[in-house]
Amino acid sequence: MTRAAASVASPTNMLRRFVPPRRLPAGRVDVLPGFGVPLPVGPLGKTFKEAPLGRIGNLEVRLARTVGEVKRAQELRFRVFYEEMSAIPDAWTMVTRRDADAFDAICDHILVLDHDAPEAKPFGKTRPRIVGTYRVLRRSVAERHDGFYTESEFDLRRLLDAKPHLEFLELGRSCVLPAWRGKRTLELLWQGIWAYVQRHRIDVMVGCASLEGTDPSRLALPLSFLHHHCATDAEWAVRALPERYTAMDRLSKEAIDPRAAIRALPPLVKGYVKLGAKIGDGAVVDHQFGTTDVFICMPVKEISKRWVDFYGADASRRAV
């Protein structure tokens, strides 16, 4: 490898392609720990990364193929999390107008693209618009770097250590542009996830799911419902980190109206519950994103049979 090529492929340069450098007081660039070894070109093989995972009419789901597409997904996340919702940007996020962190460089990014709503490119060319995204990270990749994002809020280590033979998949950074928040877009995102699960023989899906707002007392109904009706059993127990723990059992089980509680759940959390997801012990208030987060756990073998039957053993069969 030439010196120039080695420089381009260095961990620092790879990280900078996704994440704006953050200047420390001394003026040096802060590259997060765990990136002292070369980052993978892509967690997936070329064939799977290039293949569409599904399509319904003008909407297609597939993995991001280029750094540019990851950046466009980050721009979409900025629009939803920072402009539409109440996340608080730092200076670099405001300048770049991208929701970016170090995990983006080692994750795969599931995209929904609309071929009937193209975006302009230079020289008069166009490209399909990215209208929805999900970020996914496999355990086999995470453990070569700094672990999972979820571990910044929840004590996942005990569960991981108890099940060293299982492949975990972290789900995160899910968002869809307002005009595309219909059934088809969400269906395609989940079709992409299921194809990914099948391709990599995923055993367990985990992650943080968010309820908008940072005052748990105002979220008493949905939090209490999740605590009393959707809690993990001892085998899959995960607890919020002690310094971030917020109690969820704010109402007694008898005081909860289940129908009202389900209506109060955000669509994403409601979708997880319908799939059979279980919820960890304790919530975490994320002041930067303006949310209260809960831990979700979905062992693949326990996912709702109705959902599995809908997509089938080979989710990509529905691609056209």
Tab-separated table of C-alpha atoms in Angstrom:
chain	number	residue	atom	x	y	z
A	1	MET	CA	0.000	0.000	0.000
A	2	THR	CA	1.298	3.452	-0.874
A	3	ARG	CA	1.783	6.067	1.821
A	4	ALA	CA	-1.089	8.102	0.376
A	5	ALA	CA	-3.415	5.097	0.372
A	6	ALA	CA	-2.446	4.184	3.917
A	7	SER	CA	-3.200	7.718	5.033
A	8	VAL	CA	-6.680	7.662	3.485
A	9	ALA	CA	-7.454	4.288	5.090
A	10	SER	CA	-6.176	5.212	8.544
A	11	PRO	CA	-8.630	4.862	11.466
A	12	THR	CA	-8.558	8.600	12.112
A	13	ASN	CA	-9.371	9.472	8.505
A	14	MET	CA	-12.068	6.804	8.310
A	15	LEU	CA	-13.696	8.247	11.425
A	16	ARG	CA	-13.485	11.804	10.078
A	17	ARG	CA	-15.430	10.759	6.983
A	18	PHE	CA	-18.437	10.140	9.231
A	19	VAL	CA	-17.914	12.282	12.318
A	20	PRO	CA	-16.751	15.918	12.450
A	21	PRO	CA	-13.535	16.167	14.517
A	22	ARG	CA	-14.027	17.674	17.951
A	23	ARG	CA	-11.262	19.998	19.094
A	24	LEU	CA	-9.974	19.586	22.619
A	25	PRO	CA	-8.613	22.512	24.635
A	26	ALA	CA	-5.068	21.560	23.639
A	27	GLY	CA	-6.042	21.740	19.991
A	28	ARG	CA	-5.649	18.057	19.181
A	29	VAL	CA	-8.338	16.012	17.446
A	30	ASP	CA	-10.270	13.739	19.780
A	31	VAL	CA	-10.533	10.292	18.194
A	32	LEU	CA	-12.571	8.084	20.484
A	33	PRO	CA	-10.926	5.046	22.120
A	34	GLY	CA	-11.394	1.755	20.319
A	35	PHE	CA	-10.522	3.104	16.884
A	36	GLY	CA	-6.828	2.299	17.183
A	37	VAL	CA	-7.200	-0.485	14.630
A	38	PRO	CA	-8.340	-0.088	11.008
A	39	LEU	CA	-12.098	0.218	10.688
A	40	PRO	CA	-13.755	-2.363	8.450
A	41	VAL	CA	-14.573	-1.284	4.905
A	42	GLY	CA	-18.062	-2.605	5.541
A	43	PRO	CA	-19.504	-5.108	8.002
A	44	LEU	CA	-21.341	-6.822	5.154
A	45	GLY	CA	-20.078	-8.476	2.011
A	46	LYS	CA	-20.407	-6.623	-1.268
A	47	THR	CA	-23.209	-8.762	-2.704
A	48	PHE	CA	-25.552	-8.351	0.256
A	49	LYS	CA	-24.738	-4.662	0.609
A	50	GLU	CA	-25.619	-3.956	-3.023
A	51	ALA	CA	-28.773	-6.058	-3.198
A	52	PRO	CA	-32.157	-4.429	-2.540
A	53	LEU	CA	-33.874	-5.908	0.503
A	54	GLY	CA	-37.365	-5.107	-0.679
A	55	ARG	CA	-39.532	-2.721	-2.638
A	56	ILE	CA	-43.143	-1.572	-2.530
A	57	GLY	CA	-44.016	0.619	-5.497
A	58	ASN	CA	-41.689	3.605	-5.552
A	59	LEU	CA	-40.131	2.778	-2.156
A	60	GLU	CA	-37.032	0.604	-1.852
A	61	VAL	CA	-35.173	-0.641	1.230
A	62	ARG	CA	-31.477	-1.497	1.187
A	63	LEU	CA	-28.244	-0.872	3.046
A	64	ALA	CA	-26.220	2.299	2.618
A	65	ARG	CA	-23.507	1.628	0.041
A	66	THR	CA	-21.302	4.689	0.330
A	67	VAL	CA	-20.011	7.187	2.868
A	68	GLY	CA	-22.130	9.790	1.089
A	69	GLU	CA	-25.303	7.811	1.743
A	70	VAL	CA	-24.421	7.488	5.429
A	71	LYS	CA	-23.980	11.263	5.580
A	72	ARG	CA	-27.365	11.742	3.941
A	73	ALA	CA	-28.885	9.452	6.589
A	74	GLN	CA	-27.206	11.614	9.232
A	75	GLU	CA	-28.786	14.693	7.635
A	76	LEU	CA	-32.198	13.020	7.798
A	77	ARG	CA	-31.633	12.234	11.472
A	78	PHE	CA	-30.710	15.873	12.107
A	79	ARG	CA	-33.941	17.054	10.506
A	80	VAL	CA	-36.051	14.719	12.642
A	81	PHE	CA	-34.192	14.765	15.976
A	82	TYR	CA	-32.986	18.381	16.058
A	83	GLU	CA	-35.355	20.374	13.856
A	84	GLU	CA	-38.633	18.524	14.390
A	85	MET	CA	-38.072	17.155	17.875
A	86	SER	CA	-36.225	18.679	20.814
A	87	ALA	CA	-32.646	17.398	20.634
A	88	ILE	CA	-30.024	20.007	21.577
A	89	PRO	CA	-27.174	20.259	19.050
A	90	ASP	CA	-23.582	21.017	19.902
A	91	ALA	CA	-21.544	23.399	17.753
A	92	TRP	CA	-20.313	20.764	15.302
A	93	THR	CA	-23.772	19.328	14.824
A	94	MET	CA	-25.118	22.798	14.045
A	95	VAL	CA	-22.344	23.505	11.549
A	96	THR	CA	-22.599	20.178	9.729
A	97	ARG	CA	-26.369	19.779	10.190
A	98	ARG	CA	-25.804	16.056	10.657
A	99	ASP	CA	-26.588	13.814	13.619
A	100	ALA	CA	-23.288	11.931	13.726
A	101	ASP	CA	-21.323	9.945	16.259
A	102	ALA	CA	-18.404	7.518	16.282
A	103	PHE	CA	-20.689	4.493	16.065
A	104	ASP	CA	-21.773	5.452	12.548
A	105	ALA	CA	-18.420	4.298	11.168
A	106	ILE	CA	-18.884	0.705	12.337
A	107	CYS	CA	-22.648	0.337	11.925
A	108	ASP	CA	-24.689	-0.676	8.930
A	109	HIS	CA	-27.399	1.773	7.894
A	110	ILE	CA	-30.731	0.524	6.572
A	111	LEU	CA	-32.301	3.048	4.213
A	112	VAL	CA	-35.714	3.514	2.639
A	113	LEU	CA	-35.461	5.438	-0.632
A	114	ASP	CA	-38.258	7.041	-2.642
A	115	HIS	CA	-37.603	6.805	-6.373
A	116	ASP	CA	-40.512	9.151	-7.134
A	117	ALA	CA	-39.127	12.006	-4.993
A	118	PRO	CA	-35.622	12.480	-6.373
A	119	GLU	CA	-33.026	14.876	-4.994
A	120	ALA	CA	-30.879	17.032	-7.234
A	121	LYS	CA	-27.202	16.187	-7.727
A	122	PRO	CA	-24.476	18.238	-9.420
A	123	PHE	CA	-24.490	18.513	-13.205
A	124	GLY	CA	-28.249	18.094	-13.478
A	125	LYS	CA	-28.339	14.531	-12.185
A	126	THR	CA	-30.792	13.175	-9.604
A	127	ARG	CA	-30.855	10.409	-6.995
A	128	PRO	CA	-33.608	8.751	-4.937
A	129	ARG	CA	-34.454	10.569	-1.717
A	130	ILE	CA	-33.625	8.869	1.590
A	131	VAL	CA	-36.862	9.060	3.587
A	132	GLY	CA	-36.238	6.607	6.427
A	133	THR	CA	-33.309	4.999	8.209
A	134	TYR	CA	-32.323	2.547	10.934
A	135	ARG	CA	-28.839	2.013	12.337
A	136	VAL	CA	-27.807	-1.546	13.211
A	137	LEU	CA	-24.714	-2.902	14.947
A	138	ARG	CA	-23.806	-6.551	15.426
A	139	ARG	CA	-22.124	-7.835	18.556
A	140	SER	CA	-19.299	-9.386	16.527
A	141	VAL	CA	-18.471	-5.910	15.211
A	142	ALA	CA	-19.180	-3.963	18.409
A	143	GLU	CA	-16.853	-6.076	20.527
A	144	ARG	CA	-13.929	-5.305	18.214
A	145	HIS	CA	-14.414	-1.635	19.016
A	146	ASP	CA	-16.119	0.106	21.950
A	147	GLY	CA	-19.205	-2.016	22.439
A	148	PHE	CA	-22.792	-0.897	21.914
A	149	TYR	CA	-24.274	2.590	22.148
A	150	THR	CA	-26.900	1.117	24.490
A	151	GLU	CA	-24.183	0.482	27.083
A	152	SER	CA	-23.951	4.235	27.690
A	153	GLU	CA	-27.396	4.022	29.332
A	154	PHE	CA	-27.985	0.412	30.368
A	155	ASP	CA	-25.881	-2.314	31.980
A	156	LEU	CA	-25.870	-4.730	29.074
A	157	ARG	CA	-22.586	-6.405	30.008
A	158	ARG	CA	-24.066	-8.962	32.405
A	159	LEU	CA	-26.462	-10.221	29.734
A	160	LEU	CA	-23.725	-10.348	27.098
A	161	ASP	CA	-21.411	-12.272	29.416
A	162	ALA	CA	-24.177	-14.734	30.278
A	163	LYS	CA	-24.815	-15.480	26.590
A	164	PRO	CA	-21.415	-15.437	24.866
A	165	HIS	CA	-22.598	-17.731	22.073
A	166	LEU	CA	-25.462	-15.508	20.893
A	167	GLU	CA	-25.219	-12.869	18.162
A	168	PHE	CA	-26.857	-9.648	19.344
A	169	LEU	CA	-28.039	-6.876	17.031
A	170	GLU	CA	-28.443	-3.334	18.325
A	171	LEU	CA	-31.191	-1.249	16.716
A	172	GLY	CA	-31.031	2.519	16.927
A	173	ARG	CA	-31.373	5.973	15.368
A	174	SER	CA	-34.674	5.080	13.742
A	175	CYS	CA	-36.469	7.931	12.004
A	176	VAL	CA	-38.684	8.682	9.014
A	177	LEU	CA	-39.444	12.014	7.347
A	178	PRO	CA	-42.942	13.301	8.244
A	179	ALA	CA	-44.460	12.955	4.774
A	180	TRP	CA	-43.458	9.281	4.621
A	181	ARG	CA	-44.670	8.113	8.049
A	182	GLY	CA	-47.121	5.633	6.651
A	183	LYS	CA	-47.452	1.897	6.896
A	184	ARG	CA	-45.387	1.174	3.784
A	185	THR	CA	-42.248	2.948	4.979
A	186	LEU	CA	-42.294	1.309	8.405
A	187	GLU	CA	-43.033	-2.053	6.815
A	188	LEU	CA	-40.036	-1.697	4.523
A	189	LEU	CA	-37.720	-0.721	7.375
A	190	TRP	CA	-38.742	-3.847	9.260
A	191	GLN	CA	-38.434	-5.924	6.114
A	192	GLY	CA	-34.850	-4.705	5.840
A	193	ILE	CA	-34.167	-5.537	9.488
A	194	TRP	CA	-35.623	-9.031	9.094
A	195	ALA	CA	-33.499	-9.696	6.000
A	196	TYR	CA	-30.464	-8.545	7.991
A	197	VAL	CA	-31.419	-10.804	10.907
A	198	GLN	CA	-31.691	-13.783	8.576
A	199	ARG	CA	-28.467	-12.994	6.734
A	200	HIS	CA	-26.413	-12.774	9.936
A	201	ARG	CA	-28.274	-15.364	12.005
A	202	ILE	CA	-29.085	-12.839	14.692
A	203	ASP	CA	-30.327	-14.345	17.959
A	204	VAL	CA	-31.354	-11.235	19.900
A	205	MET	CA	-32.280	-7.661	18.995
A	206	VAL	CA	-31.678	-4.979	21.628
A	207	GLY	CA	-31.553	-1.212	21.847
A	208	CYS	CA	-32.870	1.991	23.363
A	209	ALA	CA	-36.400	3.123	22.531
A	210	SER	CA	-37.420	6.689	23.250
A	211	LEU	CA	-40.477	8.425	24.656
A	212	GLU	CA	-40.431	12.142	23.916
A	213	GLY	CA	-39.978	14.322	26.977
A	214	THR	CA	-37.593	14.523	29.920
A	215	ASP	CA	-40.100	14.655	32.785
A	216	PRO	CA	-40.861	11.033	33.768
A	217	SER	CA	-43.843	12.139	35.857
A	218	ARG	CA	-45.568	13.257	32.650
A	219	LEU	CA	-44.836	9.845	31.150
A	220	ALA	CA	-46.158	7.957	34.161
A	221	LEU	CA	-48.844	6.048	32.240
A	222	PRO	CA	-46.727	4.592	29.398
A	223	LEU	CA	-43.703	3.982	31.634
A	224	SER	CA	-45.793	2.199	34.254
A	225	PHE	CA	-47.543	0.110	31.610
A	226	LEU	CA	-44.212	-1.021	30.166
A	227	HIS	CA	-42.907	-1.818	33.642
A	228	HIS	CA	-45.900	-3.879	34.760
A	229	HIS	CA	-46.923	-5.553	31.488
A	230	CYS	CA	-43.788	-5.842	29.341
A	231	ALA	CA	-40.879	-6.433	31.716
A	232	THR	CA	-38.111	-8.867	30.819
A	233	ASP	CA	-37.886	-12.099	32.763
A	234	ALA	CA	-34.805	-12.997	34.792
A	235	GLU	CA	-33.046	-14.603	31.824
A	236	TRP	CA	-32.974	-11.365	29.827
A	237	ALA	CA	-32.878	-8.864	32.681
A	238	VAL	CA	-31.090	-5.573	31.962
A	239	ARG	CA	-31.100	-2.566	34.279
A	240	ALA	CA	-30.390	1.108	33.672
A	241	LEU	CA	-26.965	2.232	34.865
A	242	PRO	CA	-27.159	3.176	38.563
A	243	GLU	CA	-26.204	6.803	38.015
A	244	ARG	CA	-28.847	7.172	35.284
A	245	TYR	CA	-31.626	5.001	36.699
A	246	THR	CA	-35.162	6.421	36.747
A	247	ALA	CA	-37.959	4.309	38.224
A	248	MET	CA	-40.700	3.315	35.777
A	249	ASP	CA	-43.336	2.003	38.219
A	250	ARG	CA	-44.858	5.409	38.840
A	251	LEU	CA	-48.401	4.018	38.937
A	252	SER	CA	-49.646	0.772	40.444
A	253	LYS	CA	-50.652	-1.974	38.038
A	254	GLU	CA	-54.272	-1.618	39.150
A	255	ALA	CA	-54.309	2.103	38.315
A	256	ILE	CA	-53.343	1.569	34.669
A	257	ASP	CA	-55.851	1.626	31.827
A	258	PRO	CA	-54.034	-0.620	29.304
A	259	ARG	CA	-55.834	0.793	26.271
A	260	ALA	CA	-55.037	4.361	27.243
A	261	ALA	CA	-51.447	3.371	27.990
A	262	ILE	CA	-50.987	1.749	24.589
A	263	ARG	CA	-52.398	4.857	22.909
A	264	ALA	CA	-49.837	6.922	24.831
A	265	LEU	CA	-46.905	4.896	23.521
A	266	PRO	CA	-44.876	6.324	20.628
A	267	PRO	CA	-45.446	4.378	17.378
A	268	LEU	CA	-41.977	2.817	17.471
A	269	VAL	CA	-42.327	1.562	21.056
A	270	LYS	CA	-45.852	0.355	20.310
A	271	GLY	CA	-44.475	-1.548	17.324
A	272	TYR	CA	-41.806	-3.183	19.448
A	273	VAL	CA	-44.403	-4.288	21.998
A	274	LYS	CA	-46.587	-5.800	19.265
A	275	LEU	CA	-43.576	-7.780	18.055
A	276	GLY	CA	-43.139	-9.220	21.526
A	277	ALA	CA	-40.362	-6.991	22.849
A	278	LYS	CA	-39.622	-6.977	26.555
A	279	ILE	CA	-38.574	-3.899	28.509
A	280	GLY	CA	-35.671	-3.578	30.942
A	281	ASP	CA	-35.686	-2.257	34.485
A	282	GLY	CA	-35.513	1.511	34.747
A	283	ALA	CA	-35.604	4.349	32.250
A	284	VAL	CA	-32.896	6.886	31.384
A	285	VAL	CA	-33.514	10.584	30.776
A	286	ASP	CA	-31.517	11.783	27.769
A	287	HIS	CA	-31.436	15.565	28.067
A	288	GLN	CA	-29.504	16.073	24.830
A	289	PHE	CA	-32.178	14.338	22.751
A	290	GLY	CA	-35.091	15.467	24.906
A	291	THR	CA	-36.265	11.909	25.517
A	292	THR	CA	-36.772	9.286	28.186
A	293	ASP	CA	-35.288	5.990	27.023
A	294	VAL	CA	-36.198	2.405	27.847
A	295	PHE	CA	-34.289	-0.773	27.063
A	296	ILE	CA	-35.897	-3.159	24.589
A	297	CYS	CA	-35.017	-6.828	24.168
A	298	MET	CA	-36.349	-9.115	21.432
A	299	PRO	CA	-35.019	-12.697	21.322
A	300	VAL	CA	-35.656	-13.695	17.716
A	301	LYS	CA	-37.167	-17.060	18.654
A	302	GLU	CA	-39.778	-15.270	20.792
A	303	ILE	CA	-40.871	-12.700	18.210
A	304	SER	CA	-44.560	-12.712	17.359
A	305	LYS	CA	-45.326	-15.594	14.962
A	306	ARG	CA	-47.681	-13.335	13.029
A	307	TRP	CA	-44.781	-11.010	12.202
A	308	VAL	CA	-42.428	-13.846	11.254
A	309	ASP	CA	-45.080	-15.404	9.026
A	310	PHE	CA	-45.651	-12.060	7.303
A	311	TYR	CA	-42.025	-11.727	6.215
A	312	GLY	CA	-41.196	-15.427	6.070
A	313	ALA	CA	-37.856	-17.160	6.387
A	314	ASP	CA	-36.557	-15.182	3.400
A	315	ALA	CA	-37.573	-11.551	3.793
A	316	SER	CA	-36.046	-10.547	0.471
A	317	ARG	CA	-38.648	-12.625	-1.397
A	318	ARG	CA	-40.904	-9.565	-1.456
A	319	ALA	CA	-38.353	-7.437	-3.280
A	320	VAL	CA	-39.299	-6.478	-6.833
